[in-house]
Amino acid sequence: VYSLDGLLVFGLLLVCTCAYLRKVPRLRTWLLSERRGVWGVCHKAAVIGTRLHVAVSMSCLLMAFYVLVGK
């Protein structure tokens, strides 16, 4: 997380993980019901991941290509 690359990878992984957890019914009510604090960040990341799923998936593919080939 000490470089811009690491920060972008961390952000994309957070958004993708929270969006995946939002699709699981038991975890959705347990983890993503809070809208404040640390769990609120997870809730907001899940909302971003589900609403912008095309842009997030394209960003993940581009970042994976960059990390594997460009770096």
Coordinates of C-alpha atoms in Angstrom, one line a residue:
V1 CA 0.0 0.0 0.0
Y2 CA 3.1 2.2 0.0
S3 CA 2.8 3.0 -3.7
L4 CA 0.1 4.1 -6.1
D5 CA 0.0 0.6 -7.7
G6 CA -0.5 -1.1 -4.3
L7 CA -3.2 1.4 -3.3
L8 CA -5.1 0.8 -6.6
V9 CA -4.8 -3.0 -6.2
F10 CA -6.0 -2.8 -2.6
G11 CA -9.0 -0.6 -3.5
L12 CA -10.0 -2.9 -6.4
L13 CA -9.7 -6.0 -4.2
L14 CA -11.8 -4.3 -1.4
V15 CA -14.5 -3.3 -3.9
C16 CA -14.6 -6.7 -5.5
T17 CA -14.6 -8.6 -2.2
C18 CA -17.4 -6.5 -0.7
A19 CA -19.5 -6.8 -3.8
Y20 CA -19.1 -10.6 -3.7
L21 CA -20.0 -10.7 0.0
R22 CA -23.1 -8.6 -0.7
K23 CA -24.4 -11.4 -2.9
V24 CA -24.3 -14.0 -0.1
P25 CA -27.6 -13.6 1.9
R26 CA -26.3 -14.5 5.4
L27 CA -23.2 -12.4 5.1
R28 CA -25.1 -9.4 3.7
T29 CA -27.2 -9.1 6.8
W30 CA -24.3 -9.8 9.1
L31 CA -21.5 -7.7 7.6
L32 CA -23.0 -5.2 5.3
S33 CA -26.0 -3.9 7.3
E34 CA -24.1 -1.1 9.0
R35 CA -23.8 2.1 7.1
R36 CA -21.3 3.8 9.5
G37 CA -17.8 3.2 10.7
V38 CA -15.5 0.5 9.3
W39 CA -18.4 -1.7 8.2
G40 CA -19.9 1.4 6.5
V41 CA -16.8 1.5 4.3
C42 CA -17.4 -2.1 3.3
H43 CA -21.1 -1.3 2.6
K44 CA -20.2 1.6 0.4
A45 CA -17.6 -0.5 -1.5
A46 CA -20.2 -3.1 -2.1
V47 CA -22.6 -0.6 -3.5
I48 CA -19.9 0.8 -5.8
G49 CA -19.0 -2.8 -6.9
T50 CA -22.6 -3.7 -7.7
R51 CA -23.6 -0.5 -9.4
L52 CA -20.4 -0.1 -11.5
H53 CA -19.7 -3.8 -12.1
V54 CA -18.7 -3.3 -15.7
A55 CA -16.2 -0.5 -14.9
V56 CA -14.8 -2.4 -11.8
S57 CA -14.3 -5.6 -13.8
M58 CA -12.6 -3.8 -16.6
S59 CA -10.4 -2.1 -14.1
C60 CA -9.5 -5.4 -12.5
L61 CA -8.6 -6.9 -15.8
L62 CA -6.4 -3.9 -16.7
M63 CA -4.7 -3.9 -13.3
A64 CA -4.1 -7.7 -13.6
F65 CA -2.5 -7.2 -17.0
Y66 CA -0.4 -4.3 -15.7
V67 CA 0.8 -6.2 -12.6
L68 CA 1.6 -9.4 -14.6
V69 CA 3.2 -7.8 -17.7
G70 CA 4.0 -4.2 -17.1
K71 CA 5.6 -4.3 -13.7

